[in-house]
Amino acid sequence: MLLAGTVVLLVSGLLVWPLTPEVARVLWACVTGAMLVPSAARVVGELRRHRYGADLLAVLSLAGTLAVGEYLAGAVVALMVATGRVLEAAAERRAARDLSGLLARAPRNAHLRHGDEIETVPAGRVVAGDVVVVLPGEVVPVDGTALGEGMFDESALTGESRLAARSVGEDVRSGVVNAGAAVPLRASAAASDSTYAGVVRLAEQATAERAPIARLADRVAVWFLPLALVIAAVGWAASADAVTAVAVLVTATPCPLLLAVPIAVTGGMSRASRAGVVVRDGAALELLGGARSLLLDKTGTVTAGRPEVTDVLCAPDTTTEQALGLAAAVERYSPHVLAEAVVRAARRAGVAPPSADDVTEEPGRGVEGRVGDRLVQVGTRPTGEELPHWAATALRRGRLDLATVVWLTVDRVPAAALLVRDRIRADASRTMRRLHASGVARIVLLTGDRSGSADEVAAMLGLDEVQAGADPAAKIARVGRERERGTVVMVGDGINDAPALAAADVGIALGSRGSTAAAQAADAVIVDDRIARLADAMDIARRTRRVAVQSAIVGTALSVLAMIAAALGRLPPLAGALVQEGIDVAAIANALRMLGGGHRPRSGTEPLLRRFAAEHESLAPVRAAVRQAADGLTDGITASSDAAVRRAFRLLTERLLPHERAEESELYPSLRPAFGGSDGIATMSRGHAEIERLCRRLGRHLAEEPRRLRPDQVDDLRATLYGLDAVLTLHFAQEDEGFFTLADGTAGTDGTEGTDGR
């Protein structure tokens, strides 16, 4: 409304000037006075906080034009100030960092057990010693000790995606979710003194203790304002005319700061939004552009946040497809997070589960059902008998891979072991390289997960440091220590990350599957749950900062030259205002660069990328068959190991090699322009050649002995099969990271692909 009124009165004055100059002067004086009042009030508020900035010069200019009767010049200054207010409001509106997400999740009621009776009461009535029954799917309302066995999803507090089994006598913290049957607990603290209430208080304290953020425009004004006053005073003293001083102040009105900087920041926020990152205010974008330290949560941030089946190890008489089909047949009836992983693995492999009957689930043990005439169980390790050699190998693989082992037994006999773990995001490694390249000096993995798993992830991603086992308080403490080095960015997705997100200079939450509490405590939200957007946001923030600084410095430098001219009497107030308008146009034109670009048009290669990425998933049983055939040769040539080798070769020739050849002839030619020609993907083509070579070698082995392999072939067969397994694992990972993430629009913010500078 202020801007609209300013424009109306200024234009009205220009229209009536030829007829009644005095009326025009009155209108312009009203415009100047109307803008002076709120501007002065704002400056007084800033001065009370012992701060001053670009607004003080605007107030001096407005007051000076009124004092010497230069009303048109004052109206022009008022227009510039009003426009700056509107742009700044759009660029730096702050959303309240309330904690409604944390509070909404907090349990309101608890179920107290009195003998055989259960009473539902407000959670605040629970005291230490009460017996509380937590129903399936409920959030534990108070800290307590388990009075029965249970399974709990503790990811909200620890960030670790796996379920935790709690036996009688073990501690259970408030805020975790009961993922099994109803569990009785003996409360060890009241709700207000429990773990979850502490997380809420930490977030409140961290939010309240955030340091005030100075705008870029104000930081420039710190030296520009005294300089303008000195030049104005010198001009006044030299000319003995107050109009000269007013002309200097009008010329010095910092509109490159009041207009160009907010425009650049607004453009950067708009560009970040188009890249999938919503930034809550301009101050956060400015800080992000200067960040040197980055703290990352692990689970759900650099990892997918949910367990996935990474390998299937089978008994000699069982194939991967058979194992996945039987496991999914009973697991699809279970809501367990590991059951969902098994069902997804079968779906990706193209395996249709058979029907199952009489399916039952025992919390903490697994699922059991009948598939045809066979009794199928999926869950914990079989007990009561010694594991066969292949199963012992699978157990060791699980320990070495830091994976959870889900066992499949058929008629009480182990048939397969499914290795399950939380995978690193395909685009995480490249994102870390882009962040380092953009100027981030330190990237620290800050997680509540175990040290072994955290160290493994950090090593794979090339991170600078790891702090594992960190609870919300430890995360806040680490943020505080990192802030001593400079601006700190915290990235996370869970409730346990919310306090650290609020404490950091810039908190960034992954919003697609992340908690509401994390999103509300953060300064920016990645809306599509892709970690690559973090590098996009960093690139945008740094470019925004560069453009804003360029606009501010160039604009103020030209203003200094204009001020000197005004002090020498070469520019009267109105002419000075018009010259300042020209400077504004130049500074704003530079700032407007942030409003354009930033969107990579859809490429014709994307359907191919999606097609071949889907084929990677469906080829998992082929790769598993190669490893299974190699493992099967441990005991030499047997009927089952011979059959496994021949089956692996058949799958390789019928399914995998056609996929590799299609990539070479269809996908790679379409990618060459984006990767600088054939040399950019030559190493990937070399991978195809090595896969073909090893497959031919395996074929020659089988051609020599078409009926039964010989013992003297075992060593070379194992070397060939394990070599194929290693090359396929590396090659698939390189394509997933280097190529297939591009199908989702991962691009650099300046129109380049987000692949290490290409």
PDB file of N, CA, C and O in Angstrom, residues 260-321:
ATOM      1  N   ALA A 260      19.026  -3.473  -5.406  1.00  0.00           N
ATOM      2  CA  ALA A 260      19.731  -4.516  -6.158  1.00  0.00           C
ATOM      3  C   ALA A 260      19.993  -5.752  -5.308  1.00  0.00           C
ATOM      4  O   ALA A 260      19.822  -6.884  -5.781  1.00  0.00           O
ATOM      5  N   VAL A 261      20.405  -5.548  -4.068  1.00  0.00           N
ATOM      6  CA  VAL A 261      20.701  -6.706  -3.227  1.00  0.00           C
ATOM      7  C   VAL A 261      19.446  -7.536  -2.963  1.00  0.00           C
ATOM      8  O   VAL A 261      19.454  -8.760  -3.149  1.00  0.00           O
ATOM      9  N   PRO A 262      18.315  -6.920  -2.549  1.00  0.00           N
ATOM     10  CA  PRO A 262      17.102  -7.743  -2.392  1.00  0.00           C
ATOM     11  C   PRO A 262      16.657  -8.427  -3.680  1.00  0.00           C
ATOM     12  O   PRO A 262      16.156  -9.550  -3.638  1.00  0.00           O
ATOM     13  N   ILE A 263      16.838  -7.753  -4.822  1.00  0.00           N
ATOM     14  CA  ILE A 263      16.457  -8.384  -6.084  1.00  0.00           C
ATOM     15  C   ILE A 263      17.320  -9.617  -6.343  1.00  0.00           C
ATOM     16  O   ILE A 263      16.826 -10.677  -6.746  1.00  0.00           O
ATOM     17  N   ALA A 264      18.625  -9.502  -6.129  1.00  0.00           N
ATOM     18  CA  ALA A 264      19.510 -10.643  -6.333  1.00  0.00           C
ATOM     19  C   ALA A 264      19.142 -11.790  -5.396  1.00  0.00           C
ATOM     20  O   ALA A 264      19.093 -12.960  -5.805  1.00  0.00           O
ATOM     21  N   VAL A 265      18.853 -11.447  -4.146  1.00  0.00           N
ATOM     22  CA  VAL A 265      18.505 -12.483  -3.173  1.00  0.00           C
ATOM     23  C   VAL A 265      17.161 -13.113  -3.532  1.00  0.00           C
ATOM     24  O   VAL A 265      16.993 -14.338  -3.460  1.00  0.00           O
ATOM     25  N   THR A 266      16.193 -12.290  -3.922  1.00  0.00           N
ATOM     26  CA  THR A 266      14.894 -12.818  -4.334  1.00  0.00           C
ATOM     27  C   THR A 266      15.051 -13.730  -5.543  1.00  0.00           C
ATOM     28  O   THR A 266      14.457 -14.812  -5.613  1.00  0.00           O
ATOM     29  N   GLY A 267      15.888 -13.308  -6.504  1.00  0.00           N
ATOM     30  CA  GLY A 267      16.139 -14.151  -7.673  1.00  0.00           C
ATOM     31  C   GLY A 267      16.791 -15.463  -7.289  1.00  0.00           C
ATOM     32  O   GLY A 267      16.450 -16.522  -7.824  1.00  0.00           O
ATOM     33  N   GLY A 268      17.731 -15.402  -6.342  1.00  0.00           N
ATOM     34  CA  GLY A 268      18.377 -16.623  -5.884  1.00  0.00           C
ATOM     35  C   GLY A 268      17.399 -17.554  -5.199  1.00  0.00           C
ATOM     36  O   GLY A 268      17.437 -18.777  -5.405  1.00  0.00           O
ATOM     37  N   MET A 269      16.487 -17.006  -4.392  1.00  0.00           N
ATOM     38  CA  MET A 269      15.480 -17.833  -3.733  1.00  0.00           C
ATOM     39  C   MET A 269      14.549 -18.470  -4.755  1.00  0.00           C
ATOM     40  O   MET A 269      14.173 -19.646  -4.627  1.00  0.00           O
ATOM     41  N   SER A 270      14.166 -17.690  -5.766  1.00  0.00           N
ATOM     42  CA  SER A 270      13.308 -18.238  -6.819  1.00  0.00           C
ATOM     43  C   SER A 270      14.018 -19.349  -7.572  1.00  0.00           C
ATOM     44  O   SER A 270      13.436 -20.396  -7.883  1.00  0.00           O
ATOM     45  N   ARG A 271      15.295 -19.124  -7.848  1.00  0.00           N
ATOM     46  CA  ARG A 271      16.070 -20.125  -8.584  1.00  0.00           C
ATOM     47  C   ARG A 271      16.246 -21.384  -7.758  1.00  0.00           C
ATOM     48  O   ARG A 271      16.164 -22.506  -8.276  1.00  0.00           O
ATOM     49  N   ALA A 272      16.489 -21.224  -6.470  1.00  0.00           N
ATOM     50  CA  ALA A 272      16.611 -22.385  -5.595  1.00  0.00           C
ATOM     51  C   ALA A 272      15.305 -23.158  -5.541  1.00  0.00           C
ATOM     52  O   ALA A 272      15.298 -24.392  -5.524  1.00  0.00           O
ATOM     53  N   SER A 273      14.187 -22.436  -5.526  1.00  0.00           N
ATOM     54  CA  SER A 273      12.888 -23.101  -5.510  1.00  0.00           C
ATOM     55  C   SER A 273      12.686 -23.941  -6.759  1.00  0.00           C
ATOM     56  O   SER A 273      12.187 -25.068  -6.697  1.00  0.00           O
ATOM     57  N   ARG A 274      13.100 -23.399  -7.912  1.00  0.00           N
ATOM     58  CA  ARG A 274      12.973 -24.174  -9.153  1.00  0.00           C
ATOM     59  C   ARG A 274      13.884 -25.391  -9.139  1.00  0.00           C
ATOM     60  O   ARG A 274      13.615 -26.377  -9.818  1.00  0.00           O
ATOM     61  N   ALA A 275      14.952 -25.332  -8.359  1.00  0.00           N
ATOM     62  CA  ALA A 275      15.869 -26.472  -8.242  1.00  0.00           C
ATOM     63  C   ALA A 275      15.428 -27.460  -7.177  1.00  0.00           C
ATOM     64  O   ALA A 275      16.115 -28.445  -6.921  1.00  0.00           O
ATOM     65  N   GLY A 276      14.286 -27.196  -6.525  1.00  0.00           N
ATOM     66  CA  GLY A 276      13.773 -28.135  -5.537  1.00  0.00           C
ATOM     67  C   GLY A 276      14.172 -27.835  -4.114  1.00  0.00           C
ATOM     68  O   GLY A 276      14.065 -28.702  -3.247  1.00  0.00           O
ATOM     69  N   VAL A 277      14.634 -26.592  -3.829  1.00  0.00           N
ATOM     70  CA  VAL A 277      15.029 -26.211  -2.472  1.00  0.00           C
ATOM     71  C   VAL A 277      14.288 -24.927  -2.101  1.00  0.00           C
ATOM     72  O   VAL A 277      14.493 -23.886  -2.728  1.00  0.00           O
ATOM     73  N   VAL A 278      13.427 -25.009  -1.097  1.00  0.00           N
ATOM     74  CA  VAL A 278      12.687 -23.841  -0.640  1.00  0.00           C
ATOM     75  C   VAL A 278      13.462 -23.196   0.504  1.00  0.00           C
ATOM     76  O   VAL A 278      13.656 -23.811   1.559  1.00  0.00           O
ATOM     77  N   VAL A 279      13.919 -21.963   0.282  1.00  0.00           N
ATOM     78  CA  VAL A 279      14.674 -21.221   1.297  1.00  0.00           C
ATOM     79  C   VAL A 279      13.724 -20.243   1.968  1.00  0.00           C
ATOM     80  O   VAL A 279      13.005 -19.501   1.299  1.00  0.00           O
ATOM     81  N   ARG A 280      13.723 -20.251   3.288  1.00  0.00           N
ATOM     82  CA  ARG A 280      12.704 -19.485   4.005  1.00  0.00           C
ATOM     83  C   ARG A 280      12.939 -17.983   3.989  1.00  0.00           C
ATOM     84  O   ARG A 280      11.992 -17.214   4.090  1.00  0.00           O
ATOM     85  N   ASP A 281      14.174 -17.524   3.915  1.00  0.00           N
ATOM     86  CA  ASP A 281      14.407 -16.085   3.896  1.00  0.00           C
ATOM     87  C   ASP A 281      15.746 -15.779   3.246  1.00  0.00           C
ATOM     88  O   ASP A 281      16.593 -16.657   3.064  1.00  0.00           O
ATOM     89  N   GLY A 282      15.910 -14.509   2.880  1.00  0.00           N
ATOM     90  CA  GLY A 282      17.117 -14.095   2.189  1.00  0.00           C
ATOM     91  C   GLY A 282      18.362 -14.193   3.043  1.00  0.00           C
ATOM     92  O   GLY A 282      19.458 -14.465   2.535  1.00  0.00           O
ATOM     93  N   ALA A 283      18.215 -13.963   4.351  1.00  0.00           N
ATOM     94  CA  ALA A 283      19.378 -14.050   5.235  1.00  0.00           C
ATOM     95  C   ALA A 283      19.974 -15.451   5.201  1.00  0.00           C
ATOM     96  O   ALA A 283      21.194 -15.626   5.215  1.00  0.00           O
ATOM     97  N   ALA A 284      19.117 -16.471   5.174  1.00  0.00           N
ATOM     98  CA  ALA A 284      19.621 -17.850   5.113  1.00  0.00           C
ATOM     99  C   ALA A 284      20.379 -18.097   3.821  1.00  0.00           C
ATOM    100  O   ALA A 284      21.417 -18.766   3.812  1.00  0.00           O
ATOM    101  N   LEU A 285      19.870 -17.555   2.714  1.00  0.00           N
ATOM    102  CA  LEU A 285      20.557 -17.741   1.433  1.00  0.00           C
ATOM    103  C   LEU A 285      21.914 -17.040   1.445  1.00  0.00           C
ATOM    104  O   LEU A 285      22.909 -17.566   0.928  1.00  0.00           O
ATOM    105  N   GLU A 286      21.975 -15.825   2.017  1.00  0.00           N
ATOM    106  CA  GLU A 286      23.246 -15.115   2.122  1.00  0.00           C
ATOM    107  C   GLU A 286      24.254 -15.926   2.942  1.00  0.00           C
ATOM    108  O   GLU A 286      25.424 -16.067   2.565  1.00  0.00           O
ATOM    109  N   LEU A 287      23.807 -16.470   4.078  1.00  0.00           N
ATOM    110  CA  LEU A 287      24.707 -17.250   4.928  1.00  0.00           C
ATOM    111  C   LEU A 287      25.154 -18.534   4.241  1.00  0.00           C
ATOM    112  O   LEU A 287      26.318 -18.929   4.332  1.00  0.00           O
ATOM    113  N   LEU A 288      24.234 -19.180   3.546  1.00  0.00           N
ATOM    114  CA  LEU A 288      24.575 -20.415   2.848  1.00  0.00           C
ATOM    115  C   LEU A 288      25.672 -20.169   1.817  1.00  0.00           C
ATOM    116  O   LEU A 288      26.553 -21.006   1.612  1.00  0.00           O
ATOM    117  N   GLY A 289      25.623 -19.005   1.180  1.00  0.00           N
ATOM    118  CA  GLY A 289      26.619 -18.680   0.170  1.00  0.00           C
ATOM    119  C   GLY A 289      28.019 -18.506   0.729  1.00  0.00           C
ATOM    120  O   GLY A 289      29.000 -18.589  -0.010  1.00  0.00           O
ATOM    121  N   GLY A 290      28.136 -18.276   2.037  1.00  0.00           N
ATOM    122  CA  GLY A 290      29.450 -18.099   2.646  1.00  0.00           C
ATOM    123  C   GLY A 290      29.850 -19.229   3.572  1.00  0.00           C
ATOM    124  O   GLY A 290      30.829 -19.106   4.313  1.00  0.00           O
ATOM    125  N   ALA A 291      29.114 -20.344   3.550  1.00  0.00           N
ATOM    126  CA  ALA A 291      29.376 -21.442   4.486  1.00  0.00           C
ATOM    127  C   ALA A 291      30.680 -22.147   4.164  1.00  0.00           C
ATOM    128  O   ALA A 291      31.017 -22.366   2.996  1.00  0.00           O
ATOM    129  N   ARG A 292      31.403 -22.530   5.205  1.00  0.00           N
ATOM    130  CA  ARG A 292      32.657 -23.263   5.050  1.00  0.00           C
ATOM    131  C   ARG A 292      32.600 -24.638   5.698  1.00  0.00           C
ATOM    132  O   ARG A 292      33.404 -25.497   5.382  1.00  0.00           O
ATOM    133  N   SER A 293      31.673 -24.842   6.640  1.00  0.00           N
ATOM    134  CA  SER A 293      31.556 -26.126   7.326  1.00  0.00           C
ATOM    135  C   SER A 293      30.159 -26.686   7.118  1.00  0.00           C
ATOM    136  O   SER A 293      29.171 -25.948   7.177  1.00  0.00           O
ATOM    137  N   LEU A 294      30.087 -27.995   6.886  1.00  0.00           N
ATOM    138  CA  LEU A 294      28.811 -28.661   6.637  1.00  0.00           C
ATOM    139  C   LEU A 294      28.728 -29.895   7.519  1.00  0.00           C
ATOM    140  O   LEU A 294      29.630 -30.738   7.512  1.00  0.00           O
ATOM    141  N   LEU A 295      27.668 -29.992   8.308  1.00  0.00           N
ATOM    142  CA  LEU A 295      27.413 -31.158   9.144  1.00  0.00           C
ATOM    143  C   LEU A 295      26.259 -31.940   8.536  1.00  0.00           C
ATOM    144  O   LEU A 295      25.215 -31.368   8.227  1.00  0.00           O
ATOM    145  N   LEU A 296      26.453 -33.245   8.376  1.00  0.00           N
ATOM    146  CA  LEU A 296      25.459 -34.089   7.720  1.00  0.00           C
ATOM    147  C   LEU A 296      25.004 -35.200   8.649  1.00  0.00           C
ATOM    148  O   LEU A 296      25.824 -35.885   9.259  1.00  0.00           O
ATOM    149  N   ASP A 297      23.684 -35.364   8.748  1.00  0.00           N
ATOM    150  CA  ASP A 297      23.152 -36.578   9.346  1.00  0.00           C
ATOM    151  C   ASP A 297      23.372 -37.720   8.358  1.00  0.00           C
ATOM    152  O   ASP A 297      23.586 -37.485   7.166  1.00  0.00           O
ATOM    153  N   LYS A 298      23.336 -38.957   8.842  1.00  0.00           N
ATOM    154  CA  LYS A 298      23.564 -40.103   7.951  1.00  0.00           C
ATOM    155  C   LYS A 298      22.263 -40.707   7.441  1.00  0.00           C
ATOM    156  O   LYS A 298      21.941 -40.623   6.259  1.00  0.00           O
ATOM    157  N   THR A 299      21.492 -41.303   8.354  1.00  0.00           N
ATOM    158  CA  THR A 299      20.330 -42.077   7.939  1.00  0.00           C
ATOM    159  C   THR A 299      19.242 -41.169   7.373  1.00  0.00           C
ATOM    160  O   THR A 299      18.772 -40.252   8.040  1.00  0.00           O
ATOM    161  N   GLY A 300      18.861 -41.426   6.134  1.00  0.00           N
ATOM    162  CA  GLY A 300      17.833 -40.634   5.484  1.00  0.00           C
ATOM    163  C   GLY A 300      18.362 -39.379   4.839  1.00  0.00           C
ATOM    164  O   GLY A 300      17.623 -38.684   4.144  1.00  0.00           O
ATOM    165  N   THR A 301      19.655 -39.083   5.047  1.00  0.00           N
ATOM    166  CA  THR A 301      20.248 -37.891   4.446  1.00  0.00           C
ATOM    167  C   THR A 301      21.240 -38.300   3.366  1.00  0.00           C
ATOM    168  O   THR A 301      21.022 -38.047   2.183  1.00  0.00           O
ATOM    169  N   VAL A 302      22.329 -38.929   3.750  1.00  0.00           N
ATOM    170  CA  VAL A 302      23.255 -39.447   2.737  1.00  0.00           C
ATOM    171  C   VAL A 302      22.958 -40.902   2.402  1.00  0.00           C
ATOM    172  O   VAL A 302      23.471 -41.439   1.426  1.00  0.00           O
ATOM    173  N   THR A 303      22.131 -41.544   3.230  1.00  0.00           N
ATOM    174  CA  THR A 303      21.642 -42.879   2.883  1.00  0.00           C
ATOM    175  C   THR A 303      20.166 -42.775   2.543  1.00  0.00           C
ATOM    176  O   THR A 303      19.523 -41.750   2.785  1.00  0.00           O
ATOM    177  N   ALA A 304      19.615 -43.869   2.003  1.00  0.00           N
ATOM    178  CA  ALA A 304      18.228 -43.833   1.544  1.00  0.00           C
ATOM    179  C   ALA A 304      17.234 -43.718   2.689  1.00  0.00           C
ATOM    180  O   ALA A 304      16.100 -43.300   2.496  1.00  0.00           O
ATOM    181  N   GLY A 305      17.643 -44.118   3.892  1.00  0.00           N
ATOM    182  CA  GLY A 305      16.747 -43.988   5.031  1.00  0.00           C
ATOM    183  C   GLY A 305      15.833 -45.175   5.225  1.00  0.00           C
ATOM    184  O   GLY A 305      14.959 -45.155   6.096  1.00  0.00           O
ATOM    185  N   ARG A 306      16.018 -46.205   4.435  1.00  0.00           N
ATOM    186  CA  ARG A 306      15.227 -47.417   4.624  1.00  0.00           C
ATOM    187  C   ARG A 306      16.084 -48.611   4.203  1.00  0.00           C
ATOM    188  O   ARG A 306      16.895 -48.519   3.284  1.00  0.00           O
ATOM    189  N   PRO A 307      15.925 -49.757   4.869  1.00  0.00           N
ATOM    190  CA  PRO A 307      16.758 -50.915   4.533  1.00  0.00           C
ATOM    191  C   PRO A 307      16.404 -51.478   3.169  1.00  0.00           C
ATOM    192  O   PRO A 307      15.248 -51.464   2.746  1.00  0.00           O
ATOM    193  N   GLU A 308      17.426 -51.977   2.476  1.00  0.00           N
ATOM    194  CA  GLU A 308      17.248 -52.605   1.171  1.00  0.00           C
ATOM    195  C   GLU A 308      18.032 -53.914   1.145  1.00  0.00           C
ATOM    196  O   GLU A 308      19.087 -54.030   1.764  1.00  0.00           O
ATOM    197  N   VAL A 309      17.508 -54.882   0.415  1.00  0.00           N
ATOM    198  CA  VAL A 309      18.215 -56.144   0.232  1.00  0.00           C
ATOM    199  C   VAL A 309      19.364 -55.900  -0.741  1.00  0.00           C
ATOM    200  O   VAL A 309      19.154 -55.540  -1.896  1.00  0.00           O
ATOM    201  N   THR A 310      20.584 -56.072  -0.260  1.00  0.00           N
ATOM    202  CA  THR A 310      21.757 -55.816  -1.103  1.00  0.00           C
ATOM    203  C   THR A 310      22.359 -57.084  -1.688  1.00  0.00           C
ATOM    204  O   THR A 310      23.113 -57.010  -2.657  1.00  0.00           O
ATOM    205  N   ASP A 311      22.065 -58.227  -1.091  1.00  0.00           N
ATOM    206  CA  ASP A 311      22.615 -59.476  -1.616  1.00  0.00           C
ATOM    207  C   ASP A 311      21.745 -60.626  -1.137  1.00  0.00           C
ATOM    208  O   ASP A 311      21.101 -60.551  -0.077  1.00  0.00           O
ATOM    209  N   VAL A 312      21.710 -61.700  -1.930  1.00  0.00           N
ATOM    210  CA  VAL A 312      20.972 -62.911  -1.575  1.00  0.00           C
ATOM    211  C   VAL A 312      21.933 -64.085  -1.706  1.00  0.00           C
ATOM    212  O   VAL A 312      22.438 -64.369  -2.797  1.00  0.00           O
ATOM    213  N   LEU A 313      22.215 -64.753  -0.587  1.00  0.00           N
ATOM    214  CA  LEU A 313      23.117 -65.905  -0.569  1.00  0.00           C
ATOM    215  C   LEU A 313      22.276 -67.155  -0.348  1.00  0.00           C
ATOM    216  O   LEU A 313      21.538 -67.246   0.637  1.00  0.00           O
ATOM    217  N   CYS A 314      22.393 -68.085  -1.268  1.00  0.00           N
ATOM    218  CA  CYS A 314      21.479 -69.223  -1.278  1.00  0.00           C
ATOM    219  C   CYS A 314      22.193 -70.544  -1.019  1.00  0.00           C
ATOM    220  O   CYS A 314      23.396 -70.694  -1.286  1.00  0.00           O
ATOM    221  N   ALA A 315      21.420 -71.506  -0.534  1.00  0.00           N
ATOM    222  CA  ALA A 315      21.901 -72.876  -0.444  1.00  0.00           C
ATOM    223  C   ALA A 315      22.133 -73.414  -1.853  1.00  0.00           C
ATOM    224  O   ALA A 315      21.561 -72.908  -2.827  1.00  0.00           O
ATOM    225  N   PRO A 316      22.973 -74.431  -2.005  1.00  0.00           N
ATOM    226  CA  PRO A 316      23.319 -74.922  -3.347  1.00  0.00           C
ATOM    227  C   PRO A 316      22.113 -75.305  -4.207  1.00  0.00           C
ATOM    228  O   PRO A 316      22.158 -75.185  -5.428  1.00  0.00           O
ATOM    229  N   ASP A 317      21.019 -75.760  -3.599  1.00  0.00           N
ATOM    230  CA  ASP A 317      19.870 -76.203  -4.382  1.00  0.00           C
ATOM    231  C   ASP A 317      18.778 -75.142  -4.506  1.00  0.00           C
ATOM    232  O   ASP A 317      17.650 -75.446  -4.890  1.00  0.00           O
ATOM    233  N   THR A 318      19.102 -73.883  -4.186  1.00  0.00           N
ATOM    234  CA  THR A 318      18.118 -72.798  -4.244  1.00  0.00           C
ATOM    235  C   THR A 318      18.657 -71.664  -5.099  1.00  0.00           C
ATOM    236  O   THR A 318      19.822 -71.283  -4.966  1.00  0.00           O
ATOM    237  N   THR A 319      17.824 -71.106  -5.970  1.00  0.00           N
ATOM    238  CA  THR A 319      18.224 -69.952  -6.782  1.00  0.00           C
ATOM    239  C   THR A 319      17.771 -68.667  -6.118  1.00  0.00           C
ATOM    240  O   THR A 319      16.898 -68.666  -5.237  1.00  0.00           O
ATOM    241  N   THR A 320      18.338 -67.565  -6.567  1.00  0.00           N
ATOM    242  CA  THR A 320      17.969 -66.255  -6.018  1.00  0.00           C
ATOM    243  C   THR A 320      16.490 -65.969  -6.246  1.00  0.00           C
ATOM    244  O   THR A 320      15.795 -65.465  -5.346  1.00  0.00           O
ATOM    245  N   GLU A 321      15.994 -66.274  -7.444  1.00  0.00           N
ATOM    246  CA  GLU A 321      14.574 -66.022  -7.739  1.00  0.00           C
ATOM    247  C   GLU A 321      13.672 -66.845  -6.827  1.00  0.00           C
ATOM    248  O   GLU A 321      12.645 -66.345  -6.338  1.00  0.00           O
TER     249      GLU A 321
END
